[in-house]
Coordinates of C-alpha atoms (C1' of nucleotides) in Angstrom, one line a residue:
Chain U
M69 CA -0.2 0.1 -0.2
A70 CA 2.6 2.3 0.8
H71 CA 3.9 2.9 -2.5
L72 CA 0.4 4.1 -3.5
F73 CA 0.5 6.7 -0.8
P74 CA 1.7 9.9 -1.5
T75 CA 3.7 12.1 1.2
T76 CA 4.3 15.9 1.1
S77 CA 7.6 17.0 0.5
G78 CA 9.6 19.0 3.0
P79 CA 11.3 22.1 2.5
N80 CA 14.6 20.4 1.7
D81 CA 13.9 17.9 -0.4
P82 CA 14.5 17.8 -3.9
P83 CA 11.9 19.3 -6.4
G84 CA 9.6 16.8 -8.1
P85 CA 6.4 16.3 -10.2
Q86 CA 3.3 18.1 -8.5
L87 CA 0.2 15.8 -7.9
S88 CA -2.9 17.3 -9.2
P89 CA -5.9 18.0 -6.6
E90 CA -7.6 14.9 -8.1
Q91 CA -4.3 12.7 -8.0
W92 CA -4.6 14.0 -4.1
H93 CA -8.1 13.1 -3.5
Y94 CA -7.8 9.7 -5.0
A95 CA -4.6 8.9 -2.7
L96 CA -6.1 10.2 0.0
A97 CA -9.1 8.1 -0.5
Q98 CA -7.4 5.0 -0.9
F99 CA -5.5 5.8 2.2
L100 CA -8.4 6.6 4.1
S101 CA -10.6 3.7 3.3
Q102 CA -7.7 1.1 3.9
S103 CA -6.6 2.9 7.5
Q104 CA -10.3 2.5 8.5
T105 CA -9.9 -1.1 8.4
I106 CA -6.1 -1.4 9.5
P107 CA -5.5 0.5 12.7
P108 CA -2.6 2.9 12.0
T109 CA -0.2 1.3 14.0
Q110 CA -0.4 -1.4 12.0
L111 CA 0.4 0.1 8.6
P112 CA 2.3 -2.4 6.5
T113 CA 5.7 -1.0 5.6
P114 CA 7.1 -1.7 2.2
P115 CA 9.0 -4.6 2.1
A116 CA 12.6 -4.4 2.5
S117 CA 13.2 -6.4 -0.7
A118 CA 11.1 -4.0 -2.7
S119 CA 12.6 -3.2 -5.7
P120 CA 12.4 0.5 -6.7
E121 CA 10.9 0.1 -9.9
L122 CA 7.4 -0.8 -7.5
V123 CA 7.6 2.7 -6.6
L124 CA 5.3 4.5 -9.2
D125 CA 7.1 8.0 -8.4
P126 CA 9.7 8.7 -6.2
M127 CA 7.7 11.5 -4.9
L128 CA 5.3 9.1 -3.8
A129 CA 8.2 6.7 -1.7
P130 CA 7.2 6.4 1.9
Q131 CA 8.5 8.3 4.9
P132 CA 8.4 6.1 7.9
Q133 CA 9.7 8.2 10.2
Q134 CA 6.4 10.0 10.1
S135 CA 3.6 9.5 12.3
T136 CA 0.2 8.7 10.4
E137 CA -1.4 11.6 12.0
S138 CA 1.0 14.0 10.8
R139 CA 1.1 12.6 7.5
L140 CA -2.7 13.1 7.5
E141 CA -2.4 16.6 8.6
A142 CA -0.1 17.1 5.9
L143 CA -1.8 15.8 3.3
E144 CA -5.5 17.7 4.2
Q145 CA -3.0 20.8 4.2
E146 CA -1.7 20.2 0.9
I147 CA -5.3 19.3 -0.6
T148 CA -6.6 22.4 0.4
R149 CA -3.6 24.5 -1.0
L150 CA -3.8 22.7 -4.4
K151 CA -7.7 23.5 -4.3
A152 CA -7.3 26.9 -3.7
E153 CA -4.6 27.0 -6.4
K154 CA -6.8 25.3 -9.1
R155 CA -9.6 27.9 -8.0
A156 CA -7.4 30.7 -8.7
T157 CA -6.3 29.2 -11.8
E158 CA -9.7 29.0 -13.3
D159 CA -10.9 32.4 -12.4
D160 CA -7.9 33.7 -14.0
S161 CA -8.6 31.9 -17.5
E162 CA -12.3 32.4 -17.5
S163 CA -12.1 32.7 -21.2
A164 CA -9.1 30.1 -21.7
P165 CA -9.1 28.1 -24.7
E166 CA -8.6 25.0 -22.6
K167 CA -12.1 26.1 -20.8
K168 CA -13.9 26.6 -24.0
R169 CA -12.4 23.2 -25.4
R170 CA -14.0 21.8 -22.4
K171 CA -17.5 23.6 -23.1
R172 CA -17.5 22.7 -26.6
K173 CA -17.1 19.1 -25.8
Q174 CA -20.4 18.7 -24.4
K175 CA -22.8 16.6 -26.9
P176 CA -25.8 18.5 -27.9
S177 CA -28.8 16.4 -27.2
P178 CA -30.0 14.3 -30.3
Y179 CA -33.2 14.9 -29.3
V180 CA -35.7 17.6 -30.2
L181 CA -39.3 16.5 -29.1
K182 CA -38.5 13.8 -26.9
S183 CA -40.1 15.4 -23.7
S184 CA -42.9 17.5 -24.2
A185 CA -41.5 19.9 -21.4
G186 CA -40.5 23.5 -22.7
L187 CA -41.9 23.0 -26.0
C188 CA -44.2 25.6 -27.8
E189 CA -47.5 25.0 -28.8
E190 CA -46.6 24.3 -32.6
Q191 CA -44.1 21.7 -31.5
I192 CA -46.7 20.0 -29.2
K193 CA -48.9 19.7 -32.0
V194 CA -46.0 18.0 -34.6
R195 CA -44.7 15.9 -31.5
K196 CA -48.7 14.4 -31.1
L197 CA -48.8 13.9 -34.9
L198 CA -45.4 12.1 -35.0
M199 CA -46.5 10.1 -32.1
Q200 CA -49.4 9.0 -33.7
K201 CA -47.3 8.2 -37.2
V202 CA -45.1 6.2 -35.4
K203 CA -47.7 4.4 -33.5
N204 CA -49.5 3.7 -36.9
E205 CA -46.2 2.6 -38.6
G206 CA -45.8 0.3 -35.7
K207 CA -49.0 -1.4 -35.8
R208 CA -48.6 -1.6 -39.5
I209 CA -45.4 -3.0 -40.2
T210 CA -45.7 -5.3 -37.0
G211 CA -49.0 -6.7 -38.3
R212 CA -50.6 -5.3 -35.4
L213 CA -53.7 -4.2 -37.1
S214 CA -56.3 -5.4 -34.5
D215 CA -56.9 -6.6 -30.9
S216 CA -57.4 -10.4 -32.1
D217 CA -53.9 -10.2 -33.6
S218 CA -52.0 -9.3 -30.5
D219 CA -50.4 -12.7 -30.3
S220 CA -49.0 -12.5 -33.9
D221 CA -45.9 -10.8 -32.2
D222 CA -44.5 -14.1 -30.5
G223 CA -45.4 -16.3 -33.4
D224 CA -43.5 -17.0 -36.6
D225 CA -46.2 -18.1 -38.8
E226 CA -47.3 -15.6 -41.5
S227 CA -49.6 -17.6 -43.1
D228 CA -52.6 -16.7 -41.4
L229 CA -52.4 -12.9 -41.5
P230 CA -55.1 -11.5 -44.0
S231 CA -53.8 -11.1 -47.2
S232 CA -54.0 -7.1 -47.2
Q233 CA -51.4 -7.4 -44.3
A234 CA -49.5 -9.9 -45.8
T235 CA -48.6 -7.5 -49.0
H236 CA -45.5 -6.2 -46.8
T237 CA -43.0 -7.9 -44.5
I238 CA -44.4 -8.3 -41.1
L239 CA -41.8 -7.6 -38.6
R240 CA -41.8 -9.4 -35.2
Y241 CA -41.3 -7.6 -31.8
N242 CA -39.6 -9.6 -29.1
F243 CA -41.6 -8.7 -26.2
A244 CA -40.0 -11.3 -23.9
A245 CA -36.8 -8.8 -24.5
T246 CA -36.3 -5.1 -24.0
V247 CA -35.7 -2.5 -26.2
T248 CA -32.1 -2.8 -26.6
H249 CA -32.9 -6.4 -28.4
A250 CA -31.3 -6.9 -31.9
D251 CA -35.3 -7.6 -33.4
N252 CA -36.6 -4.6 -31.6
I253 CA -34.0 -2.4 -32.7
K254 CA -34.8 -3.5 -36.4
V255 CA -38.4 -2.6 -35.9
F256 CA -37.7 0.6 -34.6
D257 CA -35.4 1.6 -37.4
R258 CA -37.8 0.5 -39.5
I259 CA -40.6 2.9 -38.2
A260 CA -38.1 5.6 -37.7
D261 CA -36.9 5.3 -41.5
L262 CA -40.4 5.3 -42.9
V263 CA -41.9 8.3 -40.9
W264 CA -38.4 10.0 -41.4
T265 CA -38.4 9.6 -45.2
E266 CA -42.1 10.8 -45.3
Q267 CA -41.8 14.0 -42.9
R268 CA -38.3 15.2 -42.7
D269 CA -38.7 17.5 -45.8
P270 CA -41.8 19.8 -45.5
T271 CA -41.3 20.6 -49.5
S272 CA -41.7 17.0 -50.4
S273 CA -45.2 15.6 -51.7
T274 CA -45.8 13.1 -48.2
Y275 CA -45.0 15.9 -45.6
S276 CA -48.4 16.4 -43.8
L277 CA -47.3 17.5 -40.2
G278 CA -48.3 21.3 -41.1
Y279 CA -45.7 23.2 -39.3
P280 CA -42.6 23.3 -41.9
N281 CA -40.9 25.3 -38.8
V282 CA -41.2 22.8 -36.6
S283 CA -38.0 20.2 -36.4
F284 CA -37.5 17.0 -35.3
T285 CA -35.1 14.1 -35.2
R286 CA -34.7 10.8 -36.3
E287 CA -34.0 9.8 -32.8
D288 CA -37.0 11.4 -31.7
L289 CA -38.9 8.9 -33.2
L290 CA -37.0 6.4 -32.3
E291 CA -37.7 7.2 -28.7
F292 CA -41.6 7.1 -29.9
A293 CA -41.3 3.7 -31.3
E294 CA -39.7 2.5 -27.7
T295 CA -42.2 4.3 -26.0
N296 CA -44.9 2.2 -28.0
F297 CA -42.8 -0.9 -27.5
R298 CA -43.0 -0.7 -23.7
S299 CA -46.8 -0.1 -23.8
W300 CA -47.6 -3.2 -25.8
K301 CA -44.9 -5.2 -23.9
S302 CA -46.7 -4.7 -20.9
K303 CA -50.1 -5.7 -22.7
W304 CA -48.6 -8.5 -23.8
K305 CA -47.1 -9.9 -20.5
G306 CA -50.4 -9.1 -18.7
E307 CA -51.8 -11.6 -21.7
H308 CA -49.1 -14.1 -20.8
Y309 CA -48.1 -14.0 -17.1
P310 CA -51.2 -14.3 -14.9
E311 CA -49.2 -12.8 -11.9
V312 CA -48.8 -9.9 -14.0
R313 CA -52.1 -10.0 -15.0
R314 CA -53.3 -9.8 -11.4
K315 CA -51.1 -6.9 -10.7
Q316 CA -52.4 -4.7 -13.5
E317 CA -56.0 -5.3 -12.6
K318 CA -55.1 -4.2 -9.2
A319 CA -53.6 -1.1 -10.8
A320 CA -56.6 -0.7 -12.8
Q321 CA -59.0 -0.9 -9.8
K322 CA -56.8 1.5 -8.2
D323 CA -57.0 3.7 -11.0
R324 CA -60.8 3.4 -11.1
Q325 CA -61.2 4.3 -7.2
V326 CA -59.0 7.6 -7.7
L327 CA -61.3 8.6 -10.7
R328 CA -64.5 8.1 -8.5
R329 CA -62.8 10.0 -5.8
K330 CA -62.3 12.9 -8.3
E331 CA -65.8 12.4 -9.7
L332 CA -67.2 12.7 -6.2
K333 CA -65.4 15.8 -5.2
A334 CA -66.4 17.3 -8.8
N335 CA -70.0 16.4 -8.1
R336 CA -69.6 18.1 -4.7
L337 CA -68.1 21.1 -5.7
K338 CA -71.1 22.1 -8.1
A339 CA -73.0 22.2 -5.0
V340 CA -71.0 24.3 -3.0
S341 CA -72.8 27.6 -3.7
D342 CA -76.2 26.0 -2.6
Y343 CA -74.1 25.2 0.5
K344 CA -72.6 28.4 1.2
Q345 CA -76.2 29.9 0.9
K346 CA -78.0 27.4 2.9
Y347 CA -75.3 26.9 5.9
K348 CA -73.5 30.3 5.4
R349 CA -69.9 28.6 6.0
D350 CA -67.8 27.3 2.9
P351 CA -67.2 23.5 2.8
I352 CA -64.5 23.6 0.3
C353 CA -61.9 22.8 3.0
I354 CA -63.7 19.0 3.1
L355 CA -63.3 18.7 -0.7
E356 CA -60.1 17.2 -1.4
T357 CA -59.8 14.2 -3.4
D358 CA -58.2 12.6 -0.6
F359 CA -60.9 13.1 1.6
M360 CA -63.5 11.4 -0.6
S361 CA -65.0 8.2 0.2
D362 CA -64.4 5.0 -1.8
E363 CA -66.9 3.4 -4.1
I364 CA -66.1 0.0 -4.7
S365 CA -67.9 -2.9 -6.8
A366 CA -66.2 -5.8 -4.6
P367 CA -64.2 -6.3 -2.0
S368 CA -60.5 -7.0 -2.3
A369 CA -60.7 -10.3 -1.2
D370 CA -59.8 -13.2 -3.8
D371 CA -62.2 -15.6 -2.3
E372 CA -65.2 -16.1 -4.2
D373 CA -67.7 -17.0 -1.9
T374 CA -66.6 -13.5 -0.2
R375 CA -67.3 -12.0 -3.2
D376 CA -70.7 -13.5 -4.2
E377 CA -71.9 -12.6 -0.8
H378 CA -71.1 -8.8 -1.0
R379 CA -72.8 -8.8 -4.0
R380 CA -76.1 -10.1 -2.9
R381 CA -76.0 -7.5 0.2
L382 CA -75.3 -4.9 -2.4
V383 CA -78.5 -6.0 -4.8
K384 CA -80.5 -6.4 -1.6
A385 CA -79.6 -3.1 0.0
A386 CA -80.0 -1.3 -3.4
H387 CA -83.7 -2.7 -3.9
L388 CA -82.8 -4.0 -7.3
G389 CA -85.9 -5.5 -9.3
P390 CA -85.7 -8.7 -10.8
T391 CA -84.3 -7.5 -14.2
Q392 CA -81.7 -5.5 -12.5
Q393 CA -79.6 -8.3 -10.4
R394 CA -76.7 -7.8 -13.1
N395 CA -76.7 -4.1 -12.7
D396 CA -73.4 -2.2 -11.0
V397 CA -74.0 -1.5 -7.5
W398 CA -71.1 0.2 -5.5
E399 CA -70.5 0.4 -1.8
V400 CA -69.2 3.6 -0.2
I401 CA -66.6 3.1 2.1
R402 CA -66.4 6.5 4.1
P403 CA -62.6 7.5 5.5
G404 CA -62.0 6.0 9.2
F405 CA -60.6 9.5 10.3
Q406 CA -63.3 11.4 9.6
S407 CA -65.2 13.1 12.4
V408 CA -69.2 13.0 12.7
E409 CA -69.0 17.3 11.7
M410 CA -67.1 16.3 8.5
S411 CA -69.4 13.3 7.8
K412 CA -72.4 15.7 8.1
T413 CA -71.2 18.2 6.3
K414 CA -70.5 15.6 3.5
N415 CA -74.1 14.2 4.0
D416 CA -75.5 17.7 3.6
L417 CA -73.7 18.5 0.4
D418 CA -74.8 15.2 -1.1
E419 CA -78.4 16.3 -0.3
L420 CA -78.0 19.4 -2.4
V421 CA -76.1 17.6 -5.0
N422 CA -78.9 15.2 -5.3
K423 CA -81.5 17.8 -5.4
R424 CA -79.5 19.5 -8.4
R425 CA -79.5 16.0 -9.9
E426 CA -83.1 15.7 -9.5
T427 CA -83.8 19.0 -10.8
Q428 CA -81.5 18.3 -14.0
N429 CA -83.0 15.0 -14.8
K430 CA -86.4 16.5 -14.8
K431 CA -85.3 19.3 -16.9
T432 CA -84.0 16.7 -19.6
K433 CA -86.3 14.0 -18.6
R434 CA -83.4 11.8 -18.1
I435 CA -84.5 8.2 -16.8
R436 CA -81.2 6.5 -17.0
G437 CA -79.7 6.9 -13.2
R438 CA -76.3 6.4 -12.1
V439 CA -75.0 3.4 -10.4
P440 CA -76.8 3.1 -7.1
R441 CA -74.4 3.4 -4.4
V442 CA -75.1 1.7 -0.8
N443 CA -73.7 2.6 2.5
F444 CA -73.2 -0.3 5.2
G445 CA -71.0 2.3 7.3
N446 CA -67.8 0.4 6.5
T447 CA -64.9 2.6 6.8
H448 CA -61.1 2.3 5.7
N449 CA -58.1 3.3 7.7
R450 CA -55.7 5.0 5.2
I451 CA -53.8 7.8 6.5
P452 CA -54.9 11.3 4.6
R453 CA -52.1 12.7 2.8
S454 CA -53.5 16.4 2.8
T455 CA -53.5 18.5 6.2
L456 CA -56.5 18.3 8.1
Y457 CA -58.2 20.7 10.0
P458 CA -58.9 20.0 13.9
F459 CA -62.8 19.4 13.3
M460 CA -62.4 16.8 10.4
L461 CA -60.5 14.2 12.6
S462 CA -62.4 11.5 14.9
Q463 CA -60.4 11.6 18.3
P464 CA -61.6 7.9 18.8
W465 CA -60.3 6.9 15.4
Y466 CA -57.0 8.6 16.1
D467 CA -56.3 7.1 19.7
E468 CA -57.2 3.6 18.3
H469 CA -54.9 3.8 14.8
V470 CA -52.4 6.6 15.4
A471 CA -51.5 7.7 18.9
G472 CA -48.4 6.0 20.2
N473 CA -47.4 4.9 16.8
E474 CA -44.3 7.5 16.0
E475 CA -44.1 7.0 12.3
L476 CA -47.8 7.4 12.1
E477 CA -48.1 10.1 14.2
G478 CA -45.6 12.0 11.8
T479 CA -47.6 11.2 8.9
V480 CA -51.2 12.7 10.5
M481 CA -50.8 16.4 9.5
I482 CA -53.4 18.9 11.0
F483 CA -53.6 22.9 11.1
S484 CA -53.9 24.5 14.3
K485 CA -57.2 26.5 13.8
D486 CA -60.5 25.5 12.2
P487 CA -61.7 27.8 9.3
R488 CA -64.7 29.7 10.1
G489 CA -67.8 28.1 10.7
F490 CA -66.4 24.8 11.6
G491 CA -65.5 23.4 14.8
D492 CA -65.4 25.6 17.8
S493 CA -64.5 28.7 15.6
Chain Y
dT39 C1' -95.2 6.8 -36.9
dA40 C1' -90.4 5.0 -37.1
dT41 C1' -85.9 6.1 -37.4
dA42 C1' -81.9 8.4 -37.9
dT43 C1' -78.8 11.6 -36.3
dC44 C1' -76.9 14.7 -32.5
dG45 C1' -75.9 16.2 -27.6
dT46 C1' -75.3 14.8 -22.9
dC47 C1' -73.9 12.3 -19.0
dA48 C1' -71.5 8.4 -16.4
dT49 C1' -68.2 5.7 -16.7
dT50 C1' -64.3 3.2 -18.2
dA51 C1' -60.1 2.3 -21.4
dC52 C1' -56.2 4.0 -23.4
dT53 C1' -52.0 7.0 -23.7
dG54 C1' -48.6 10.0 -22.1
dT55 C1' -45.5 12.0 -18.5
dT56 C1' -43.0 11.9 -14.4
dC57 C1' -40.8 9.8 -10.7
dC58 C1' -38.1 6.4 -8.4
Chain A
dG290 C1' -38.5 -0.1 -16.6
dG291 C1' -42.6 0.1 -13.5
dA292 C1' -45.8 2.3 -10.8
dA293 C1' -48.7 6.4 -9.9
dC294 C1' -50.7 9.9 -11.6
dA295 C1' -53.1 12.7 -15.2
dG296 C1' -55.6 13.8 -19.2
dT297 C1' -58.3 12.7 -23.2
dA298 C1' -60.9 9.3 -25.9
dA299 C1' -64.3 6.2 -26.2
dT300 C1' -68.2 3.6 -24.9
dG301 C1' -72.9 3.2 -23.4
dA302 C1' -77.5 4.8 -22.2
dC303 C1' -80.8 8.0 -22.7
dG304 C1' -83.5 11.7 -24.5
dA305 C1' -84.6 15.6 -28.1
dT306 C1' -85.2 16.6 -32.7
dA307 C1' -85.8 16.3 -37.4
dT308 C1' -87.3 14.3 -41.3
dA309 C1' -89.4 10.6 -44.5

DNA sequence: TATATCGTCATTACTGTTCC
DNA sequence: GGAACAGTAATGACGATATA
């Protein structure tokens, strides 16, 4: 180790080559990393028989008479000095050719439209058009013209393709591989070549983007093709791996739940002015998507019997007629954290929402209703991510599920004061 | 009167983006 | 590369209206 370890030169030492700060850093890091595991007193000394050629630099030769502490101290001083020197040199040579050269070395991004961030309206339009073209070409040249042929990619028989599709060579994606696989790169290249040839020159007869001033690169097209591939691969995996399918279905269900909560919030927002007029207070504070109830069509249990029983209870509670037995019914699952006051505020709002809906339905003579909702009084125990006002929180729920749990206590955020008209205010 | 077309609402499916 | 999220398109069901 010692021959890799640089030492400082003393005032009387012969001049030697200077080390750059980077070299010093590296050497120090090497030394420190090793000295952490080897007690300084046990630091090995170079073997007496070590030949001089093993020492990379005469200046790096060990000085065994120095203590480890003093060597470290000297090293740190040297690094500080070199850093200061380097800073001064850089400041002085702000316009030095070396610096300019380094700047020019930075490779420009090969993409123009890869990300929509920072693009102008026209660029975004062109980007959308190109994505669509890339997608269509991808479908065409891989024979994915309908859902029913989604399996065609992992097969090798082209004879069962419709004659209209067989007029050109069908390339295959390899969905079991990533975007870097040669098979897939071949398809991306083909797609990019086709769209690039058609759309690169605004004066050509095939150009159809409509914004000749907007430029793009072939790499953009490759990127779009890869994005399409990832989406199709995900679908393919869902079709071929039951575990993936289960995960995707679970994610889709979660997505639906979020959408329904947003819908609930949007409907309640429509009744805010009516509520303000009637109750002389603003209920906007409770209208966070996060605070909305879940509306579920089936419990998350995998057990078929449990789901069937739940379904029977919902149908019964919704008073569905004999011809409506297969209709959707959702169960309302309210947040467990919410107080009686918050719950009542929601009920009052919903009453006004329903009133509005009835008026609207009468006006348009609508018959079709929404999916009926049933409330069995069940609640969920998710911790709200948005900050609560004190009046919203159910103290018994907090005591049972949060109090005493340091981790959870840190995640429930509560304002210090209630908004006007709520709680004690 | 039958039916074709359009508009609206509720809901779902799909796609693109961002973050990790 | 995957998960989460957001925005948009698509779908289904229905009423209103125009037209033959």
